[in-house]
PDB file of C-alpha atoms in Angstrom:
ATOM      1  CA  UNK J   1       2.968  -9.085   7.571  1.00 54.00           C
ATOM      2  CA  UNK J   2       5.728 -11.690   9.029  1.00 57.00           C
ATOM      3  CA  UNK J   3       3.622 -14.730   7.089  1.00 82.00           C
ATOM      4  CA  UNK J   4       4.358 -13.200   3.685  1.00 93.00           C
ATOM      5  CA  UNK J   5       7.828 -13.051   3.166  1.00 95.00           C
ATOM      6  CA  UNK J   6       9.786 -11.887  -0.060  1.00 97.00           C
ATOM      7  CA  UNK J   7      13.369 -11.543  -0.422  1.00 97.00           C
ATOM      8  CA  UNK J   8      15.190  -7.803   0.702  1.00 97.00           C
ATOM      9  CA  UNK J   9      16.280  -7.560  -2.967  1.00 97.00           C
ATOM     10  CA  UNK J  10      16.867  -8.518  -6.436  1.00 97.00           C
ATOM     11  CA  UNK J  11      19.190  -7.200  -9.455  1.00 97.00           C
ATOM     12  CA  UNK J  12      18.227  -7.495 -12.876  1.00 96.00           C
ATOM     13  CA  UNK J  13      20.362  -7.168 -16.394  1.00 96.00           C
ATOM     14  CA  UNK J  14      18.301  -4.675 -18.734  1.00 96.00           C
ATOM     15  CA  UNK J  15      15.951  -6.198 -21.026  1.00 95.00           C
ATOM     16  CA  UNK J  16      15.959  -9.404 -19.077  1.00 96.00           C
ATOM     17  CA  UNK J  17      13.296 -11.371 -17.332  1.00 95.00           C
ATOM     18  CA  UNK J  18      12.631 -10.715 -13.558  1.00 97.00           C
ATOM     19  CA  UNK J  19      11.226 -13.578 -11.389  1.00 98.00           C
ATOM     20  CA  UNK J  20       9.964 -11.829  -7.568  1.00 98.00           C
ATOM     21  CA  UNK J  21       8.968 -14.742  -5.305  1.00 98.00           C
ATOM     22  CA  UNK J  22       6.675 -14.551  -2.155  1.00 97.00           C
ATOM     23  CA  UNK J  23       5.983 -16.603   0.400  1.00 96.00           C
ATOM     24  CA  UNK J  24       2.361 -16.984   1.722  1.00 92.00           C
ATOM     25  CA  UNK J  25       2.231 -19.698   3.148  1.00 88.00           C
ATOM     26  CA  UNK J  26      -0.236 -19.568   5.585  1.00 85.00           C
ATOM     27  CA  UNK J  27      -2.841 -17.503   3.375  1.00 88.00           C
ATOM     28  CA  UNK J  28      -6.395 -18.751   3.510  1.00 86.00           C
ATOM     29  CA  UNK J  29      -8.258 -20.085   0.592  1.00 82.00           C
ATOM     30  CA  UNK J  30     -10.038 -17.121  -0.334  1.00 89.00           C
ATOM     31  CA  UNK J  31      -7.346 -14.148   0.230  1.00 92.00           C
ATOM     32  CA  UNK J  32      -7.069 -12.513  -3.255  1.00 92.00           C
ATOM     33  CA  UNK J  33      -2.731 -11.870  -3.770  1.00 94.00           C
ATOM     34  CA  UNK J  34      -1.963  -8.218  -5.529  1.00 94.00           C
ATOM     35  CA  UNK J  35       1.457  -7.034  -6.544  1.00 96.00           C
ATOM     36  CA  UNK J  36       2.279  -2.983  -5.924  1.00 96.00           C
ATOM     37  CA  UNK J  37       5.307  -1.690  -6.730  1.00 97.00           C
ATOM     38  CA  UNK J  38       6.672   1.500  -4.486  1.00 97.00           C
ATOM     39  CA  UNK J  39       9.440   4.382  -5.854  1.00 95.00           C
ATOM     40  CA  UNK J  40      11.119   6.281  -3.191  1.00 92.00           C
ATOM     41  CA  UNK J  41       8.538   8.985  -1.613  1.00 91.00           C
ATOM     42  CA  UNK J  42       5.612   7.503  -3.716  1.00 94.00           C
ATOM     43  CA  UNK J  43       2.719   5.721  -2.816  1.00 95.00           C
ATOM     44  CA  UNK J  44       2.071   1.967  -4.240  1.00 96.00           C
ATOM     45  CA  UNK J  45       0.974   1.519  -7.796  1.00 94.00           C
ATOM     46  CA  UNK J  46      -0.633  -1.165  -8.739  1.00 93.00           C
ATOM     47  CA  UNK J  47       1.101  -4.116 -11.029  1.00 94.00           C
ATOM     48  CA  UNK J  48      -1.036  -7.099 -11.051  1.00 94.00           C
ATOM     49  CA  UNK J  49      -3.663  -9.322  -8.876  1.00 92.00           C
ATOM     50  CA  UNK J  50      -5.212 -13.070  -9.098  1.00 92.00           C
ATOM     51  CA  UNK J  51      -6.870 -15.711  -6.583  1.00 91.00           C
ATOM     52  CA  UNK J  52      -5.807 -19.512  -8.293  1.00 89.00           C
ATOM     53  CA  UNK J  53      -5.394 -18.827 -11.588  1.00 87.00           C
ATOM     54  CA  UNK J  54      -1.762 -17.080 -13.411  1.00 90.00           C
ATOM     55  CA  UNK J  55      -2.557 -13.778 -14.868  1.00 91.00           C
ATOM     56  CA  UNK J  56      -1.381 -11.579 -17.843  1.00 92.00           C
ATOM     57  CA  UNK J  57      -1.919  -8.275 -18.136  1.00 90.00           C
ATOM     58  CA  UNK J  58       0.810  -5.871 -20.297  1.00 89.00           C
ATOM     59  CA  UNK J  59       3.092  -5.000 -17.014  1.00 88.00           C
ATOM     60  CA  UNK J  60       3.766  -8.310 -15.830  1.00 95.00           C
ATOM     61  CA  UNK J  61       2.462 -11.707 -15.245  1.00 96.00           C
ATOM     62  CA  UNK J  62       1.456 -13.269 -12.213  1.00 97.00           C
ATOM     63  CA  UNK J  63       2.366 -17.376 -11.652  1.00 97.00           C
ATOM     64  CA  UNK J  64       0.136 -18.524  -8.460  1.00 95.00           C
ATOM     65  CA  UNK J  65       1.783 -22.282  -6.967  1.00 94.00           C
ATOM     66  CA  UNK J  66      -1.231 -24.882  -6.629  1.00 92.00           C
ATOM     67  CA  UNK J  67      -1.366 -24.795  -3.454  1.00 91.00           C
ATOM     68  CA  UNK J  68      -1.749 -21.261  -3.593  1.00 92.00           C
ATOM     69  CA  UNK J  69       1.214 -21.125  -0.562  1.00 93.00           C
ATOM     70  CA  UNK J  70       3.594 -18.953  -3.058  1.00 95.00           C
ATOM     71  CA  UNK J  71       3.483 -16.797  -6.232  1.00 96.00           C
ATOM     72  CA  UNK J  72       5.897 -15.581  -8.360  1.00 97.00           C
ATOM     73  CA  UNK J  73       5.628 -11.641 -10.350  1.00 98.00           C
ATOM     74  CA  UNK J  74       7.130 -11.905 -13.642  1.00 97.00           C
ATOM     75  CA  UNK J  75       8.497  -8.909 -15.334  1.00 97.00           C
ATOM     76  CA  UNK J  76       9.296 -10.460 -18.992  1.00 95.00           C
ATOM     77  CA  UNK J  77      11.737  -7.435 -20.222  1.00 95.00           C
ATOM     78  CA  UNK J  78      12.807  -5.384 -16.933  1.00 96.00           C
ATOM     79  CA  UNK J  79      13.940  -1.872 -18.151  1.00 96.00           C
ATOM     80  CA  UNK J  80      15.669   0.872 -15.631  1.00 96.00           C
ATOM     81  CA  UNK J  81      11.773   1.997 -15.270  1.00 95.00           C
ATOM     82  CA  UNK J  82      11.080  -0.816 -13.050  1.00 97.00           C
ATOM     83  CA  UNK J  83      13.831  -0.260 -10.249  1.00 97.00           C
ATOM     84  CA  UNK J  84      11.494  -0.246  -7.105  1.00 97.00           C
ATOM     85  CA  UNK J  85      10.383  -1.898  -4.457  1.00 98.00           C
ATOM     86  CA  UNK J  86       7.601  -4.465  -5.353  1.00 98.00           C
ATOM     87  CA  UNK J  87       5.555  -5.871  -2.478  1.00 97.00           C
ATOM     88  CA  UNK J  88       3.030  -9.105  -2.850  1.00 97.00           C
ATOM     89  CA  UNK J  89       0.115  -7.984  -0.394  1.00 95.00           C
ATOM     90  CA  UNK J  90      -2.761 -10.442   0.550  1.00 94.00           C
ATOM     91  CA  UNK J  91      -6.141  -9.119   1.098  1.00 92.00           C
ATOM     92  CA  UNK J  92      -9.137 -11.309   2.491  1.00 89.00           C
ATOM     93  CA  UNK J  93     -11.807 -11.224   0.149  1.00 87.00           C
ATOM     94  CA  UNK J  94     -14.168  -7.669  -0.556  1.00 82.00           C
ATOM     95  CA  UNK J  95     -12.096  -6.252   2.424  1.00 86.00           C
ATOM     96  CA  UNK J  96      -9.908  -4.235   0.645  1.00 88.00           C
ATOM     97  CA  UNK J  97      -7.784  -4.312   3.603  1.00 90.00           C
ATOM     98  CA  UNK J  98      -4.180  -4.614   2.357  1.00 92.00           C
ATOM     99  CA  UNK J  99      -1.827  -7.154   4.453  1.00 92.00           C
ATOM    100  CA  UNK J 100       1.786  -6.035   3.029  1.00 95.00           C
ATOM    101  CA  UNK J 101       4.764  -8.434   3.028  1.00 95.00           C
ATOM    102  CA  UNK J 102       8.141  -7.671   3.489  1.00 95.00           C
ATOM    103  CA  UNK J 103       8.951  -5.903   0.290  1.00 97.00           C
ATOM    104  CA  UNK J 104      11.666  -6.716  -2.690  1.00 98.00           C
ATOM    105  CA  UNK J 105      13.935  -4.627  -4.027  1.00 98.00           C
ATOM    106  CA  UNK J 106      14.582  -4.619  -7.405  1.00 98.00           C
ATOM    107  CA  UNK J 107      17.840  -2.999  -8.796  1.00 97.00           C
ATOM    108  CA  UNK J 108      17.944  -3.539 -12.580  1.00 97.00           C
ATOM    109  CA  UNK J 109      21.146  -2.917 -14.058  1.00 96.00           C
ATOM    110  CA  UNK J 110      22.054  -1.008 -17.523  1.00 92.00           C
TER     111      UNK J 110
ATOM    112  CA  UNK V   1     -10.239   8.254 -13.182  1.00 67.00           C
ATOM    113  CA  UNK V   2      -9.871   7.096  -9.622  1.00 81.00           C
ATOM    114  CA  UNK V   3      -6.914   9.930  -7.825  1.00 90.00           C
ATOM    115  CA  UNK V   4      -6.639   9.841  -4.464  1.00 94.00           C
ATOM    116  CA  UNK V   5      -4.659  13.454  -3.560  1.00 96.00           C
ATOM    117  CA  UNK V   6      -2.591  13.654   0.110  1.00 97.00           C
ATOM    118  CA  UNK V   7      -2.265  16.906   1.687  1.00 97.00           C
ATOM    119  CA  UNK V   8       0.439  17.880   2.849  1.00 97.00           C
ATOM    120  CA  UNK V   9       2.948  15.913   1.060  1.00 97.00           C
ATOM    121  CA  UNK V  10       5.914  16.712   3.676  1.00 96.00           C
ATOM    122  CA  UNK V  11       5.282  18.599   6.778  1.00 97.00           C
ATOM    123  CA  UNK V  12       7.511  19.522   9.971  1.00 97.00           C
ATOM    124  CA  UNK V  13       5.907  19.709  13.419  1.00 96.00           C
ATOM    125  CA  UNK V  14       8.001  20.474  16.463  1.00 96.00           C
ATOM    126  CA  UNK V  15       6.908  17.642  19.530  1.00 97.00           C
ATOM    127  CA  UNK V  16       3.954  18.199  21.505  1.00 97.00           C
ATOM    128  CA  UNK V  17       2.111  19.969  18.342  1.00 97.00           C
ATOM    129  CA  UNK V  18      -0.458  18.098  16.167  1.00 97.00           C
ATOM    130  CA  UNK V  19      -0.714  17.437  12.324  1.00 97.00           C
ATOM    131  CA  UNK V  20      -3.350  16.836  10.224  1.00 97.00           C
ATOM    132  CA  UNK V  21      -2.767  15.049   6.896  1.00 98.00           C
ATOM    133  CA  UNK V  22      -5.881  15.254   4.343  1.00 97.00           C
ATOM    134  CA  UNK V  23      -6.987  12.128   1.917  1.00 96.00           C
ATOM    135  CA  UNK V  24      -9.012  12.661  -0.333  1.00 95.00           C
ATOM    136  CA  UNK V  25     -10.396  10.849  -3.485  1.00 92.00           C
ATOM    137  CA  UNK V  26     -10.898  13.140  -6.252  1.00 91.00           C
ATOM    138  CA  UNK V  27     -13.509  11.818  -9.043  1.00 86.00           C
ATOM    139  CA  UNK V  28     -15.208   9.146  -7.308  1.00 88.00           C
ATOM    140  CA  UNK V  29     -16.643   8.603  -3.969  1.00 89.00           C
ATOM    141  CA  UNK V  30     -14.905   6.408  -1.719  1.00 90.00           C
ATOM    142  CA  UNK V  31     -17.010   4.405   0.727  1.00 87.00           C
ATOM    143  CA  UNK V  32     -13.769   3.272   2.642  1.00 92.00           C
ATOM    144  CA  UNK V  33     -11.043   4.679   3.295  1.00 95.00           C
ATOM    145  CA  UNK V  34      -7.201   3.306   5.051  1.00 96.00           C
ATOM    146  CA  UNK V  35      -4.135   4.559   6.819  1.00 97.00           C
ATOM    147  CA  UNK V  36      -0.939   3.136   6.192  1.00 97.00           C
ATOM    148  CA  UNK V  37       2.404   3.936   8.359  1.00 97.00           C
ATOM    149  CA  UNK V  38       5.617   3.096   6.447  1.00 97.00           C
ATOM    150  CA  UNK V  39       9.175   3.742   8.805  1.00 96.00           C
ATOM    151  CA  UNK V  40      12.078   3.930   6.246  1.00 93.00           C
ATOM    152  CA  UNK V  41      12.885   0.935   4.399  1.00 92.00           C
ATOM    153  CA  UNK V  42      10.487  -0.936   5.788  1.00 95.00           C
ATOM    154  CA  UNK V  43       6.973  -1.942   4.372  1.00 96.00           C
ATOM    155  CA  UNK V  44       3.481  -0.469   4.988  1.00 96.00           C
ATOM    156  CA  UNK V  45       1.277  -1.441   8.384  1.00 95.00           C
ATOM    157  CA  UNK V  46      -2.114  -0.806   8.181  1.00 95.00           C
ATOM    158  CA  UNK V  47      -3.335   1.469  10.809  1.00 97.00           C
ATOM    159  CA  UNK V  48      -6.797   2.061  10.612  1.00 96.00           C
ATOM    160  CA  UNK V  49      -9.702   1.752   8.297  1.00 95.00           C
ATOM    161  CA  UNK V  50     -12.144   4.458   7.648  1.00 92.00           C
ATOM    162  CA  UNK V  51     -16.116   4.410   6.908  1.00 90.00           C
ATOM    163  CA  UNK V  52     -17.980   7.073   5.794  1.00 85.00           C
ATOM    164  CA  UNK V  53     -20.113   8.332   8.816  1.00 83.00           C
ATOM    165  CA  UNK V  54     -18.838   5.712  11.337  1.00 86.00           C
ATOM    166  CA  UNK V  55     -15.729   5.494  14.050  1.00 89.00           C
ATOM    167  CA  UNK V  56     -12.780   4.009  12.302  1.00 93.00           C
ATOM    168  CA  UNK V  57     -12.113   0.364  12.938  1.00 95.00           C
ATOM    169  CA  UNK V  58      -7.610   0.797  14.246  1.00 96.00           C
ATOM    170  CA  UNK V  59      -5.449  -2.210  14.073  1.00 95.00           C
ATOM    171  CA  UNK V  60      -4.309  -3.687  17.104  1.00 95.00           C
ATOM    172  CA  UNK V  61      -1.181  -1.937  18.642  1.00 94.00           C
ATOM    173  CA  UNK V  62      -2.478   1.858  17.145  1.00 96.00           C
ATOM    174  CA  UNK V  63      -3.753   4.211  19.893  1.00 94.00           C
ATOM    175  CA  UNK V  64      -7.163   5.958  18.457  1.00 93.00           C
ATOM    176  CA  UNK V  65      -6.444   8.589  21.082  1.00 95.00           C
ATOM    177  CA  UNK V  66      -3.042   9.528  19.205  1.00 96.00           C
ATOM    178  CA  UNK V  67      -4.046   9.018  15.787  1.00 97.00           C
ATOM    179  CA  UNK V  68      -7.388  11.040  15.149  1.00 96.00           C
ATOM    180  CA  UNK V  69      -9.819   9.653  12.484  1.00 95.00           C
ATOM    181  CA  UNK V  70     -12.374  11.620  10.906  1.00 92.00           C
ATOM    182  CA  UNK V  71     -14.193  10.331   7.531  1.00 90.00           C
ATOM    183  CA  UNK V  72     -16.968  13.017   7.452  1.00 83.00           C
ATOM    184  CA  UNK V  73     -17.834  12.793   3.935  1.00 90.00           C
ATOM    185  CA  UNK V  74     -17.352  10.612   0.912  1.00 91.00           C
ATOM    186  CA  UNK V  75     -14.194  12.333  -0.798  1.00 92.00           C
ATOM    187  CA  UNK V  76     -13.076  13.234   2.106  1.00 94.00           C
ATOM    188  CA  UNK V  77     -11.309  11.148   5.304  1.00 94.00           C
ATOM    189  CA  UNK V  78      -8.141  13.079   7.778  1.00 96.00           C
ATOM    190  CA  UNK V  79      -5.813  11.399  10.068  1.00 97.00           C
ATOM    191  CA  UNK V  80      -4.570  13.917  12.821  1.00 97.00           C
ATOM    192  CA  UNK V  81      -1.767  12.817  14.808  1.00 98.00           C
ATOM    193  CA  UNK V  82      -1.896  14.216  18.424  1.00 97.00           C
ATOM    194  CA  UNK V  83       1.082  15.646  20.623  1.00 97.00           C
ATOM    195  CA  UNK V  84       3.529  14.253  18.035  1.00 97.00           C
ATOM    196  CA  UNK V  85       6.831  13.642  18.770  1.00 96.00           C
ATOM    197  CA  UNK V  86       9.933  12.348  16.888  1.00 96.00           C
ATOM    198  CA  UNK V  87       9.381   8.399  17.214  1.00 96.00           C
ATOM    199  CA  UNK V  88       5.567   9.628  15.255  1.00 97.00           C
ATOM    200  CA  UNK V  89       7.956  10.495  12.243  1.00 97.00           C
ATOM    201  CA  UNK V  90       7.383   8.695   9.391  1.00 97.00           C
ATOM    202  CA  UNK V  91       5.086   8.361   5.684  1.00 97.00           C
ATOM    203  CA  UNK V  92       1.824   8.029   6.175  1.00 98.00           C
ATOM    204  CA  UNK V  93      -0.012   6.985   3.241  1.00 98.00           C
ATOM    205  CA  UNK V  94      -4.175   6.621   2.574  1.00 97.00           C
ATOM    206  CA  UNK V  95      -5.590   4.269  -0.313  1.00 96.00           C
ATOM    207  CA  UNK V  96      -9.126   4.784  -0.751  1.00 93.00           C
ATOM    208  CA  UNK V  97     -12.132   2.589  -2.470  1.00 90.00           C
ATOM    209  CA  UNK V  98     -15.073   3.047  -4.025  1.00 83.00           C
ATOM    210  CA  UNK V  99     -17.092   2.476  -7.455  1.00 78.00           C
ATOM    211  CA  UNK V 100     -16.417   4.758 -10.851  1.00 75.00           C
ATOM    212  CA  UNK V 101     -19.003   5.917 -12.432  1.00 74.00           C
ATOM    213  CA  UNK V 102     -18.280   3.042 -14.817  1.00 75.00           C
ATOM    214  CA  UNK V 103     -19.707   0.774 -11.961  1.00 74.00           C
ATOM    215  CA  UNK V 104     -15.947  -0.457 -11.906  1.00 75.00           C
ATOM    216  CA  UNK V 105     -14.595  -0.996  -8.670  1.00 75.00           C
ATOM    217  CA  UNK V 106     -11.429   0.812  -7.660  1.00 80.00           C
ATOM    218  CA  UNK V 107      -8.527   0.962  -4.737  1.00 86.00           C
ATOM    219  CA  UNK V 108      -6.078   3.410  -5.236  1.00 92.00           C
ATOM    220  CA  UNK V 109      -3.101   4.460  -2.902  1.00 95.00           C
ATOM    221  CA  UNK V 110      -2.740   8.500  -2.541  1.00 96.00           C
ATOM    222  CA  UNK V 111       1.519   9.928  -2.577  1.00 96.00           C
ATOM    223  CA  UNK V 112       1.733   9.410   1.117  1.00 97.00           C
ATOM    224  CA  UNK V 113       2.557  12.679   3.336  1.00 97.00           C
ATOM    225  CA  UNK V 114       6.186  12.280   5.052  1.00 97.00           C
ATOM    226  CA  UNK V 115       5.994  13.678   8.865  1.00 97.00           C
ATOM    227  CA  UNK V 116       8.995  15.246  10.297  1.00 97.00           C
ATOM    228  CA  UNK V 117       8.778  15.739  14.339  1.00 97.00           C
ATOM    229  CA  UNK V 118      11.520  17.935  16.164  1.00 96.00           C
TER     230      UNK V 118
END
């Protein structure tokens, strides 16, 4: 989806916090924003989602902006495990439809 | 709980055949179903969503004459991509959704099934 962008790609130091941006800026009010992560060949698994509020759960966290026109993923320790491609993905509400962005690689490095 | 198996996972058609690539969701019954494209290194388009019973409901931009919908039963939805040819290569992939027996709501993406057209 060209209206949420993400960088082409990130590296990461072992053991170190990763911070994956995405720009939504034009998302509605009520669009719900997941995180999926892709390896090579694989389909999308599933990090982390959240409307307004930031989210924890025990792969990542999930910082929403205010205005709800960004979000950040948070990996707090990034291990070699987590080398993929991680995609923010807006969905309007109890569609399930997913509406991909543009997809960040993440290279973490030993 | 909540698999969603892709059959074939890689297949190789030469042009002018057709391919069909199974989805189904294997411990719970999934009420919708979707079809993803992905070229490399690019992200996923949504092609198509599926409904138990009903037509399928394509994205602008996909022909429903080339790429064959059938959701005929509740584990089960195929996409069947007609008189392929090489610009059709690419890695399809199918997330279904539906309701555990839990009563927990679930979406889960299947492995994707790379096509290869001669």
């Amino acid at each position: 989806d060209a209206k949420t962008t993400q960088p082409n790609s990130m590296e990461s130091n072992e053991e170190e916090p990763v911070h994956l941006p995405c720009n939504h800026s034009t998302i509605s009010g009520t669009d719900y924003i997941h995180w999926y992560r892709q390896l090579p060949s694989q389909g999308p698994e599933y990090v982390i989602h959240g409307l307004t509020s930031n989210v924890n759960n025990r792969m990542a966290s999930l910082a929403i902006a205010e205005d709800r026109k960004s979000s950040t993923l948070i990996l707090h320790r990034a291990t070699l495990r987590d080398a993929a491609v991680y995609y923010c993905i807006r969905e309007p509400p109890g569609t399930y439809k997913y509406i991909f962005g543009t997809g960040t690689r993440l290279k973490v490095l030993a | 709980g909540a698999v969603v198996s892709q059959h074939p996972s890689w297949v190789i058609c030469k042009s002018g055949t057709s391919v069909k690539i199974e989805c189904r969701s294997l411990d719970f019954q999934a009420t919708t179903m979707f079809w993803y494209r992905q070229f490399p290194k690019q992200s996923l388009m949504l092609m198509a969503t599926s409904n138990e019973g009903s037509k399928a409901t394509y994205e602008q931009g996909v022909e429903k004459d080339k790429f064959l919908i059938n959701h005929a039963s509740l584990t089960l939805s195929t996409l069947t991509v007609t008189s392929a040819h090489p610009e059709d290569s690419s890695f399809y992939i199918c997330s279904a959704t539906g309701r555990l027996t839990s009563g927990a709501n679930v979406l889960t993406f299947g492995a994707g099934s790379r096509l290869t057209v001669l």
